[in-house]
Short mmCIF file of C-alpha atoms in Angstrom, two decimals:
data_model
loop_
_atom_site.label_atom_id
_atom_site.label_comp_id
_atom_site.label_asym_id
_atom_site.label_seq_id
_atom_site.Cartn_x
_atom_site.Cartn_y
_atom_site.Cartn_z
CA UNK A 1 -51.67 94.02 201.02
CA UNK A 2 -49.81 91.56 198.99
CA UNK A 3 -51.55 89.71 196.40
CA UNK A 4 -49.50 87.60 194.69
CA UNK A 5 -49.98 86.27 190.88
CA UNK A 6 -47.95 83.54 189.49
CA UNK A 7 -48.00 83.60 185.72
CA UNK A 8 -45.76 81.61 183.12
CA UNK A 9 -44.17 83.73 180.05
CA UNK A 10 -45.05 82.48 176.52
CA UNK A 11 -41.52 80.70 176.71
CA UNK A 12 -42.58 78.61 179.85
CA UNK A 13 -40.37 81.16 182.70
CA UNK A 14 -42.32 81.71 185.75
CA UNK A 15 -42.80 85.05 187.24
CA UNK A 16 -44.57 85.98 190.56
CA UNK A 17 -46.24 89.68 190.55
CA UNK A 18 -48.03 91.68 193.14
CA UNK A 19 -51.18 92.96 191.72
CA UNK A 20 -51.45 94.91 194.55
CA UNK A 21 -47.89 96.78 194.15
CA UNK A 22 -48.56 99.15 191.08
CA UNK A 23 -44.72 100.61 189.70
CA UNK A 24 -46.82 103.27 187.40
CA UNK A 25 -48.69 104.05 184.71
CA UNK A 26 -47.75 105.17 181.20
CA UNK A 27 -49.61 106.11 177.59
CA UNK A 28 -50.30 102.40 177.05
CA UNK A 29 -49.28 100.14 179.66
CA UNK A 30 -49.87 99.76 183.66
CA UNK A 31 -46.90 98.25 185.61
CA UNK A 32 -46.52 96.08 188.47
CA UNK A 33 -43.48 95.14 190.91
CA UNK A 34 -42.68 91.56 190.74
CA UNK A 35 -42.83 89.99 193.79
CA UNK A 36 -38.94 90.65 195.03
CA UNK A 37 -39.13 93.76 193.18
CA UNK A 38 -36.56 93.02 190.69
CA UNK A 39 -38.56 92.98 188.02
CA UNK A 40 -42.06 94.57 186.49
CA UNK A 41 -44.64 93.56 184.36
CA UNK A 42 -46.38 96.18 182.15
CA UNK A 43 -49.76 95.23 181.01
CA UNK A 44 -51.20 96.69 177.63
CA UNK A 45 -54.50 98.14 178.12
CA UNK A 46 -55.05 97.41 173.99
CA UNK A 47 -54.26 94.26 173.15
CA UNK A 48 -51.69 94.37 170.42
CA UNK A 49 -52.36 93.47 167.06
CA UNK A 50 -50.54 90.76 164.97
CA UNK A 51 -47.79 93.11 163.75
CA UNK A 52 -47.12 94.50 167.03
CA UNK A 53 -47.22 91.23 168.68
CA UNK A 54 -44.25 90.04 165.99
CA UNK A 55 -42.65 92.84 166.79
CA UNK A 56 -42.47 92.17 170.60
CA UNK A 57 -41.58 88.37 169.81
CA UNK A 58 -38.39 89.95 168.24
CA UNK A 59 -37.54 92.19 170.74
CA UNK A 60 -37.52 89.92 173.47
CA UNK A 61 -36.13 87.20 170.86
CA UNK A 62 -33.55 87.81 168.36
CA UNK A 63 -32.91 91.76 168.74
CA UNK A 64 -32.08 90.92 172.71
CA UNK A 65 -29.79 88.34 171.39
CA UNK A 66 -28.09 90.49 169.11
CA UNK A 67 -27.32 93.18 171.62
CA UNK A 68 -26.77 91.09 174.75
CA UNK A 69 -25.79 87.55 173.86
CA UNK A 70 -22.56 88.58 172.13
CA UNK A 71 -19.50 89.34 173.23
CA UNK A 72 -19.13 92.96 175.22
CA UNK A 73 -23.06 92.28 175.66
CA UNK A 74 -23.03 92.96 179.52
CA UNK A 75 -21.67 96.41 178.65
CA UNK A 76 -25.33 97.27 177.32
CA UNK A 77 -27.33 95.94 180.28
CA UNK A 78 -27.26 99.09 182.31
CA UNK A 79 -27.90 101.08 179.71
CA UNK A 80 -31.18 99.81 178.29
CA UNK A 81 -34.43 98.93 179.87
CA UNK A 82 -34.88 95.91 177.68
CA UNK A 83 -37.94 93.63 177.65
CA UNK A 84 -36.99 90.27 178.25
CA UNK A 85 -40.44 87.99 178.20
CA UNK A 86 -44.22 88.32 177.13
CA UNK A 87 -46.91 87.17 179.27
CA UNK A 88 -50.40 86.32 177.98
CA UNK A 89 -53.44 85.91 180.53
CA UNK A 90 -56.71 85.66 180.10
CA UNK A 91 -56.53 87.50 176.89
CA UNK A 92 -54.20 90.36 178.41
CA UNK A 93 -50.52 91.05 177.03
CA UNK A 94 -47.83 91.84 179.17
CA UNK A 95 -43.92 92.14 178.80
CA UNK A 96 -41.51 91.84 181.73
CA UNK A 97 -38.84 94.26 182.10
CA UNK A 98 -35.56 94.46 184.68
CA UNK A 99 -36.61 97.46 187.44
CA UNK A 100 -34.71 100.87 186.98
CA UNK A 101 -31.51 100.95 188.91
CA UNK A 102 -31.75 103.00 191.84
CA UNK A 103 -29.65 105.60 191.31
CA UNK A 104 -32.40 106.52 188.31
CA UNK A 105 -34.56 107.48 191.51
CA UNK A 106 -34.68 110.96 193.07
CA UNK A 107 -33.12 110.18 196.60
CA UNK A 108 -32.98 113.90 197.89
CA UNK A 109 -36.07 115.43 195.90
CA UNK A 110 -36.47 118.86 195.27
CA UNK A 111 -35.73 122.10 197.50
CA UNK A 112 -37.86 123.28 200.11
CA UNK A 113 -38.59 120.14 201.74
CA UNK A 114 -39.35 118.43 198.41
CA UNK A 115 -42.05 121.11 197.50
CA UNK A 116 -42.52 119.37 194.05
CA UNK A 117 -43.15 115.71 195.72
CA UNK A 118 -40.43 114.07 193.25
CA UNK A 119 -38.60 112.05 195.96
CA UNK A 120 -38.76 108.63 195.22
CA UNK A 121 -39.67 109.25 191.73
CA UNK A 122 -38.13 108.50 188.35
CA UNK A 123 -35.48 111.00 186.95
CA UNK A 124 -37.00 111.78 183.65
CA UNK A 125 -34.54 113.72 181.52
CA UNK A 126 -36.96 116.69 181.26
CA UNK A 127 -36.12 117.70 184.91
CA UNK A 128 -32.40 118.28 183.86
CA UNK A 129 -33.06 119.97 180.51
CA UNK A 130 -34.17 123.36 181.90
CA UNK A 131 -32.08 125.82 183.61
CA UNK A 132 -35.04 126.47 185.98
CA UNK A 133 -35.36 123.15 187.13
CA UNK A 134 -31.59 122.99 187.42
CA UNK A 135 -31.61 125.86 189.42
CA UNK A 136 -34.70 126.38 191.12
CA UNK A 137 -36.00 123.46 191.99
CA UNK A 138 -33.39 120.14 191.97
CA UNK A 139 -31.49 119.50 195.28
CA UNK A 140 -27.71 120.15 194.37
CA UNK A 141 -26.72 116.50 194.95
CA UNK A 142 -29.09 115.83 192.70
CA UNK A 143 -27.53 117.89 189.24
CA UNK A 144 -24.03 116.80 189.17
CA UNK A 145 -21.78 118.81 186.99
CA UNK A 146 -21.40 119.69 183.48
CA UNK A 147 -18.63 117.30 182.86
CA UNK A 148 -21.04 114.54 184.12
CA UNK A 149 -23.58 115.79 181.72
CA UNK A 150 -21.03 114.98 179.11
CA UNK A 151 -20.59 111.74 180.61
CA UNK A 152 -24.26 111.13 180.64
CA UNK A 153 -24.47 112.24 176.82
CA UNK A 154 -21.95 109.73 175.58
CA UNK A 155 -23.74 106.95 177.29
CA UNK A 156 -26.87 108.05 175.51
CA UNK A 157 -25.38 108.40 172.13
CA UNK A 158 -23.50 105.14 172.28
CA UNK A 159 -26.57 103.41 173.27
CA UNK A 160 -28.52 104.93 170.69
CA UNK A 161 -25.92 104.21 168.18
CA UNK A 162 -26.21 100.39 169.36
CA UNK A 163 -29.54 100.36 168.25
CA UNK A 164 -28.79 101.84 164.92
CA UNK A 165 -26.18 99.34 164.33
CA UNK A 166 -28.67 96.82 164.97
CA UNK A 167 -30.89 98.29 161.82
CA UNK A 168 -33.26 99.60 164.85
CA UNK A 169 -34.89 102.78 165.65
CA UNK A 170 -36.06 103.93 169.01
CA UNK A 171 -38.89 106.50 167.12
CA UNK A 172 -39.70 108.46 170.16
CA UNK A 173 -36.14 109.61 171.64
CA UNK A 174 -37.11 112.07 174.05
CA UNK A 175 -36.04 113.35 177.72
CA UNK A 176 -39.06 111.11 178.73
CA UNK A 177 -37.95 107.97 177.54
CA UNK A 178 -34.36 108.77 178.78
CA UNK A 179 -33.58 108.26 182.55
CA UNK A 180 -30.49 110.09 183.23
CA UNK A 181 -28.52 110.41 186.47
CA UNK A 182 -25.96 113.10 185.91
CA UNK A 183 -24.49 113.06 189.31
CA UNK A 184 -23.65 109.96 188.76
CA UNK A 185 -23.05 110.06 184.59
CA UNK A 186 -25.75 107.71 184.13
CA UNK A 187 -28.21 106.99 181.67
CA UNK A 188 -30.83 104.21 180.35
CA UNK A 189 -32.91 104.27 177.33
CA UNK A 190 -36.63 103.03 178.13
CA UNK A 191 -39.76 102.33 176.26
CA UNK A 192 -37.85 99.44 174.08
CA UNK A 193 -40.80 97.75 173.12
CA UNK A 194 -42.16 100.20 170.50
CA UNK A 195 -38.90 100.07 168.46
CA UNK A 196 -39.01 100.53 164.67
CA UNK A 197 -37.54 98.45 162.25
CA UNK A 198 -37.86 100.20 158.75
CA UNK A 199 -39.52 98.34 156.22
CA UNK A 200 -40.97 96.08 158.44
CA UNK A 201 -42.30 97.56 161.97
CA UNK A 202 -43.86 100.94 161.54
CA UNK A 203 -43.73 103.40 164.61
CA UNK A 204 -46.75 103.35 166.90
CA UNK A 205 -46.09 107.14 167.78
CA UNK A 206 -45.04 110.05 165.93
CA UNK A 207 -42.73 111.21 169.07
CA UNK A 208 -42.62 113.49 171.70
CA UNK A 209 -43.40 117.08 171.24
CA UNK A 210 -39.80 119.01 170.94
CA UNK A 211 -38.29 116.12 169.59
CA UNK A 212 -39.82 115.34 166.58
CA UNK A 213 -37.85 116.01 163.49
CA UNK A 214 -39.23 118.62 161.09
CA UNK A 215 -39.92 116.49 157.71
CA UNK A 216 -42.40 114.24 160.61
CA UNK A 217 -44.18 117.36 161.88
CA UNK A 218 -44.54 119.07 158.74
CA UNK A 219 -46.21 115.80 157.11
CA UNK A 220 -48.10 114.72 160.26
CA UNK A 221 -51.62 115.40 158.81
CA UNK A 222 -50.97 113.42 155.62
CA UNK A 223 -52.56 110.36 155.43
CA UNK A 224 -50.81 107.00 156.17
CA UNK A 225 -49.68 105.49 152.87
CA UNK A 226 -48.90 108.82 151.30
CA UNK A 227 -45.51 108.72 149.76
CA UNK A 228 -44.65 112.26 151.19
CA UNK A 229 -45.35 111.63 154.55
CA UNK A 230 -42.48 111.07 157.12
CA UNK A 231 -42.09 108.52 159.51
CA UNK A 232 -39.95 108.00 162.70
CA UNK A 233 -36.80 106.19 161.85
CA UNK A 234 -33.07 106.40 162.19
CA UNK A 235 -32.63 109.89 160.86
CA UNK A 236 -35.32 111.18 162.80
CA UNK A 237 -33.67 109.63 165.64
CA UNK A 238 -30.29 111.59 164.84
CA UNK A 239 -32.47 114.99 165.47
CA UNK A 240 -33.89 113.87 168.79
CA UNK A 241 -30.60 113.06 169.80
CA UNK A 242 -29.05 116.36 168.79
CA UNK A 243 -31.96 117.95 170.63
CA UNK A 244 -31.19 115.85 173.79
CA UNK A 245 -27.66 116.58 173.90
CA UNK A 246 -27.86 120.36 173.30
CA UNK A 247 -30.70 120.85 176.07
CA UNK A 248 -29.07 118.74 178.70
CA UNK A 249 -25.53 120.94 178.07
CA UNK A 250 -27.46 124.64 177.44
CA UNK A 251 -30.81 124.00 178.96
CA UNK A 252 -32.78 125.24 176.14
CA UNK A 253 -34.27 124.05 173.00
CA UNK A 254 -32.38 124.95 170.00
CA UNK A 255 -35.46 125.55 167.94
CA UNK A 256 -37.68 127.41 170.40
CA UNK A 257 -37.12 130.91 169.92
CA UNK A 258 -38.81 134.65 169.52
CA UNK A 259 -39.94 134.06 166.04
CA UNK A 260 -44.12 133.56 165.91
CA UNK A 261 -45.46 132.17 162.46
CA UNK A 262 -49.18 132.04 163.05
CA UNK A 263 -51.60 133.63 165.40
CA UNK A 264 -53.18 130.40 166.09
CA UNK A 265 -50.69 128.64 168.65
CA UNK A 266 -51.12 125.04 167.20
CA UNK A 267 -50.84 125.97 163.55
CA UNK A 268 -47.40 128.46 164.94
CA UNK A 269 -45.99 125.02 166.98
CA UNK A 270 -46.32 123.11 163.74
CA UNK A 271 -44.80 125.37 161.29
CA UNK A 272 -42.01 126.48 163.76
CA UNK A 273 -41.12 122.64 164.84
CA UNK A 274 -41.83 121.52 161.48
CA UNK A 275 -41.82 123.19 157.83
CA UNK A 276 -40.04 127.01 159.01
CA UNK A 277 -38.24 125.24 161.96
CA UNK A 278 -35.21 127.45 162.45
CA UNK A 279 -31.84 127.12 164.83
CA UNK A 280 -32.05 129.82 167.22
CA UNK A 281 -28.29 130.50 166.84
CA UNK A 282 -28.05 130.34 163.10
CA UNK A 283 -25.20 132.50 162.16
CA UNK A 284 -27.08 133.80 159.37
CA UNK A 285 -30.29 134.17 160.21
CA UNK A 286 -30.99 135.86 163.86
CA UNK A 287 -34.84 135.81 163.46
CA UNK A 288 -35.39 133.07 165.78
CA UNK A 289 -33.00 134.41 168.62
CA UNK A 290 -34.14 133.55 171.96
CA UNK A 291 -35.75 136.36 173.81
CA UNK A 292 -34.03 136.57 177.47
CA UNK A 293 -36.51 139.57 178.34
CA UNK A 294 -39.30 137.38 177.99
CA UNK A 295 -38.26 134.38 180.53
CA UNK A 296 -38.58 134.19 184.35
CA UNK A 297 -34.81 134.66 186.27
CA UNK A 298 -34.59 131.00 186.77
CA UNK A 299 -33.92 130.36 183.04
CA UNK A 300 -30.87 132.96 182.88
CA UNK A 301 -28.31 133.44 181.58
CA UNK A 302 -28.76 130.27 179.40
CA UNK A 303 -31.65 131.80 177.52
CA UNK A 304 -29.69 134.11 176.90
CA UNK A 305 -27.49 133.30 173.83
CA UNK A 306 -25.44 136.20 173.44
CA UNK A 307 -24.19 135.72 176.74
CA UNK A 308 -24.23 131.53 177.01
CA UNK A 309 -23.67 130.67 173.30
CA UNK A 310 -23.20 127.35 171.99
CA UNK A 311 -19.80 127.45 171.21
CA UNK A 312 -19.05 127.36 174.94
CA UNK A 313 -19.53 123.41 174.09
CA UNK A 314 -16.30 123.95 171.99
CA UNK A 315 -15.41 123.35 168.59
CA UNK A 316 -16.15 119.51 167.95
CA UNK A 317 -19.77 120.02 169.23
CA UNK A 318 -20.30 123.35 167.28
CA UNK A 319 -19.65 121.28 164.42
CA UNK A 320 -22.08 118.53 165.08
CA UNK A 321 -24.49 121.02 166.24
CA UNK A 322 -24.26 123.06 162.93
CA UNK A 323 -25.02 119.60 161.00
CA UNK A 324 -27.92 118.82 163.13
CA UNK A 325 -29.76 122.28 163.44
CA UNK A 326 -28.84 123.90 160.30
CA UNK A 327 -27.21 121.62 157.36
CA UNK A 328 -29.12 118.68 158.04
CA UNK A 329 -32.22 120.60 160.07
CA UNK A 330 -34.33 120.19 156.67
CA UNK A 331 -32.42 117.42 155.30
CA UNK A 332 -32.15 114.40 157.08
CA UNK A 333 -29.53 112.40 155.00
CA UNK A 334 -27.39 115.41 155.80
CA UNK A 335 -27.64 115.09 159.75
CA UNK A 336 -24.83 114.19 161.83
CA UNK A 337 -24.82 110.35 162.67
CA UNK A 338 -24.76 109.09 166.45
CA UNK A 339 -21.22 108.09 165.91
CA UNK A 340 -20.88 111.77 164.94
CA UNK A 341 -22.05 112.89 167.76
CA UNK A 342 -20.30 110.14 170.59
CA UNK A 343 -16.93 111.05 169.04
CA UNK A 344 -17.55 114.85 169.36
CA UNK A 345 -18.49 114.48 173.15
CA UNK A 346 -15.54 111.96 173.94
CA UNK A 347 -13.02 114.63 172.13
CA UNK A 348 -14.79 117.76 173.93
CA UNK A 349 -14.50 116.14 177.42
CA UNK A 350 -10.67 116.08 176.68
CA UNK A 351 -10.71 119.85 176.63
CA UNK A 352 -12.57 119.86 179.66
CA UNK A 353 -11.03 122.02 182.53
CA UNK A 354 -12.18 122.60 186.24
CA UNK A 355 -13.43 125.93 186.93
CA UNK A 356 -11.06 127.66 190.01
CA UNK A 357 -14.59 129.17 191.60
CA UNK A 358 -15.58 126.47 194.29
CA UNK A 359 -19.05 128.40 193.98
CA UNK A 360 -19.76 128.13 190.23
CA UNK A 361 -22.96 126.25 189.34
CA UNK A 362 -21.33 124.41 186.21
CA UNK A 363 -17.70 123.51 188.21
CA UNK A 364 -16.33 122.78 184.56
CA UNK A 365 -15.84 124.62 181.19
CA UNK A 366 -14.58 123.77 177.87
CA UNK A 367 -11.09 125.36 176.55
CA UNK A 368 -11.79 128.28 174.24
CA UNK A 369 -8.20 128.05 172.43
CA UNK A 370 -7.56 131.53 174.02
CA UNK A 371 -4.59 132.80 175.40
CA UNK A 372 -6.23 134.04 178.56
CA UNK A 373 -9.15 131.27 179.38
CA UNK A 374 -11.89 131.82 181.71
CA UNK A 375 -14.95 130.01 182.61
CA UNK A 376 -18.13 131.44 180.38
CA UNK A 377 -20.42 130.53 183.17
CA UNK A 378 -19.13 132.19 186.24
CA UNK A 379 -16.14 134.35 184.44
CA UNK A 380 -13.47 133.27 186.79
CA UNK A 381 -10.00 133.44 184.91
CA UNK A 382 -7.53 130.52 184.84
CA UNK A 383 -4.71 131.34 186.90
CA UNK A 384 -1.25 129.95 186.11
CA UNK A 385 0.22 128.04 183.12
CA UNK A 386 -1.88 125.86 181.19
CA UNK A 387 -0.44 123.21 179.11
CA UNK A 388 -2.35 122.27 175.94
CA UNK A 389 -1.55 119.01 174.38
CA UNK A 390 -2.08 118.87 170.55
CA UNK A 391 -2.04 115.20 169.22
CA UNK A 392 -0.49 113.88 166.11
CA UNK A 393 -0.48 110.13 165.09
CA UNK A 394 2.13 108.19 163.07
CA UNK A 395 0.78 107.11 159.75
CA UNK A 396 4.05 105.22 158.41
CA UNK A 397 7.25 106.59 157.11
CA UNK A 398 7.98 108.24 160.29
CA UNK A 399 5.43 110.91 159.39
CA UNK A 400 3.45 112.55 161.86
CA UNK A 401 0.12 113.87 161.09
CA UNK A 402 -2.56 115.95 163.08
CA UNK A 403 -5.43 114.48 164.58
CA UNK A 404 -7.82 117.41 165.32
CA UNK A 405 -7.42 116.24 168.99
CA UNK A 406 -6.13 118.00 171.95
CA UNK A 407 -5.59 117.13 175.61
CA UNK A 408 -6.24 119.62 178.43
CA UNK A 409 -4.23 118.87 181.42
CA UNK A 410 -5.25 119.51 184.87
CA UNK A 411 -4.03 117.96 188.28
CA UNK A 412 -4.75 114.05 188.49
CA UNK A 413 -5.98 114.36 184.74
CA UNK A 414 -5.05 110.51 183.27
CA UNK A 415 -3.39 109.77 180.09
CA UNK A 416 -5.56 106.89 178.28
CA UNK A 417 -4.49 104.04 176.29
CA UNK A 418 -7.07 105.97 173.38
CA UNK A 419 -4.35 109.16 173.75
CA UNK A 420 -1.62 106.90 173.33
CA UNK A 421 -2.88 105.19 169.92
CA UNK A 422 -5.23 106.63 166.81
CA UNK A 423 -6.11 102.82 166.58
CA UNK A 424 -7.72 102.91 170.19
CA UNK A 425 -11.27 104.76 170.91
CA UNK A 426 -13.12 105.03 173.73
CA UNK A 427 -16.09 102.75 172.86
CA UNK A 428 -18.09 100.02 174.15
CA UNK A 429 -15.24 97.69 172.73
CA UNK A 430 -12.54 98.40 175.03
CA UNK A 431 -11.03 95.77 176.79
CA UNK A 432 -10.26 95.94 180.34
CA UNK A 433 -6.49 96.60 179.93
CA UNK A 434 -7.75 99.31 177.41
CA UNK A 435 -9.93 101.20 180.35
CA UNK A 436 -6.90 101.65 182.36
CA UNK A 437 -4.78 104.97 182.75
CA UNK A 438 -1.15 104.60 181.48
CA UNK A 439 0.05 107.89 183.31
CA UNK A 440 -1.35 110.99 184.80
CA UNK A 441 -0.67 114.72 185.33
CA UNK A 442 0.08 116.75 188.22
CA UNK A 443 1.17 120.29 189.23
CA UNK A 444 3.91 120.23 191.82
CA UNK A 445 6.46 122.73 192.52
CA UNK A 446 5.35 125.24 190.40
CA UNK A 447 5.77 122.96 187.61
CA UNK A 448 3.47 120.55 185.40
CA UNK A 449 4.49 116.88 185.31
CA UNK A 450 3.57 113.87 183.22
CA UNK A 451 4.17 110.88 185.71
CA UNK A 452 4.54 107.46 183.42
CA UNK A 453 2.52 104.41 185.14
CA UNK A 454 3.30 102.03 182.35
CA UNK A 455 3.99 103.34 178.51
CA UNK A 456 7.25 101.24 177.76
CA UNK A 457 8.14 103.54 174.53
CA UNK A 458 7.65 107.46 176.07
CA UNK A 459 10.43 109.23 174.80
CA UNK A 460 11.31 113.31 174.72
CA UNK A 461 11.66 113.79 171.08
CA UNK A 462 13.76 116.87 171.69
CA UNK A 463 16.47 115.48 174.04
CA UNK A 464 16.10 111.93 172.79
CA UNK A 465 15.70 110.72 176.35
CA UNK A 466 13.54 107.66 177.21
CA UNK A 467 10.88 108.12 180.49
CA UNK A 468 10.67 104.80 181.95
CA UNK A 469 7.38 103.46 183.61
CA UNK A 470 7.70 104.92 187.10
CA UNK A 471 9.48 108.08 186.06
CA UNK A 472 8.04 111.44 185.59
CA UNK A 473 8.52 114.50 182.90
CA UNK A 474 8.30 118.46 182.89
CA UNK A 475 5.80 119.73 180.49
CA UNK A 476 7.29 122.41 178.44
CA UNK A 477 6.13 125.01 175.85
CA UNK A 478 6.92 123.90 172.30
CA UNK A 479 8.06 120.21 173.67
CA UNK A 480 7.19 117.16 171.91
CA UNK A 481 6.74 113.62 173.63
CA UNK A 482 6.42 110.40 171.71
CA UNK A 483 3.86 108.42 173.25
CA UNK A 484 4.20 105.52 171.34
CA UNK A 485 6.55 104.16 168.85
CA UNK A 486 4.16 102.05 167.15
CA UNK A 487 2.12 102.37 163.99
CA UNK A 488 -0.81 104.84 165.12
CA UNK A 489 1.06 105.69 167.98
CA UNK A 490 0.68 109.62 168.94
CA UNK A 491 3.03 112.14 169.66
CA UNK A 492 2.09 115.29 171.78
CA UNK A 493 3.03 118.71 170.90
CA UNK A 494 2.91 120.76 174.38
CA UNK A 495 1.84 124.68 174.09
CA UNK A 496 1.50 126.38 176.94
CA UNK A 497 -1.59 128.69 177.30
CA UNK A 498 -1.90 131.72 180.08
CA UNK A 499 1.80 132.67 180.26
#
């Protein structure tokens, strides 16, 4: 039965909410739909104190304006569920937020007639960060493929990076506070109302288990105000982000291995996630390796780090994970930034190859620089010649230096402006023109071809031949193609693998 309540926000905006139509509840709020279901209001069970109210006013005001009211602000709207208004009614405080997009609700539910009853419920990230959930419970149409998880992770990293650029920390980044839609490559950061501003608005929570940074876990019992106590901040977001990406790509936790630190489970948890936290794939200390014999079959092969090591994610992510879980695990200042993570993810996407096995669960794999590449998930070998494009860019004086960046070729793979110029990076700042492909690759007549769509300066360096827009060029081993003669323009050196 509909029970419409008309209320005014603190800025005078009028809203209509249905008090008989709850949208859910969390640890701090009870949430109800608006009359048209385009918005929700979350009523706090406990009235926020003065500092919390000031923070809320800034979140719906100046902080929101910094992100959404500037050039390119529309890009961020689907990536955050950002509160828009504050409502006060009879001593109760609530916040108005946009309703989650439809793709963040399970459409098909779980296997076996949705025995988990998740159809229509929110796609919390926890459903996609476990091999058991992935293989045993989720409908394949909800799962996406391995490449789509990279796209999802890029959006998460980019969103967290935007918060950090504004001087904000999420403070509770976890798979509960990030909605994901891997099938569509979508992500949305939620629970924005508890943002931390270092030195001004302290955190309300220490985080969610699995994602609490070791230094925070190790000092949990110290009283507030103790100078040795660590609280959530930008550096702890960096740890949580690295854990999220690792779990979404490898379906296991980077710190939960076989090592037991104390007979008391609570003490063991505090030590294993805090003071004595150890990467399960640490190169010189194997004492916390995961034990594949102790897990259910649904967690395999991902629980076995010897079969699916983190190196399957490629060299760029290996470097970032090493910084996050080895160098920076107990040294927050040495953790990779979110920009480091975003760059590694973007460059790894360029190393992706589709698996030739139609029954492969992951569908994609990352090229491992081997002469005979094969999918690490199903073992299927790549058949035929495989062009590997090494990117070099001009740095003045006619010199081209390596960019530590490769582009793998597959049929209907596109070439984009960020491949053509070192000065363009695929970020939220891309213009519409920069988002359009300038060429594509195709395997035709037993040959790999690059079709030039709109590059005016494409040239075969060896022959001096210009390849005009609308024409194509065959890719050959040791060939050099100039993509752009402008400053920062790229030259590609082609190597043929699997020949």
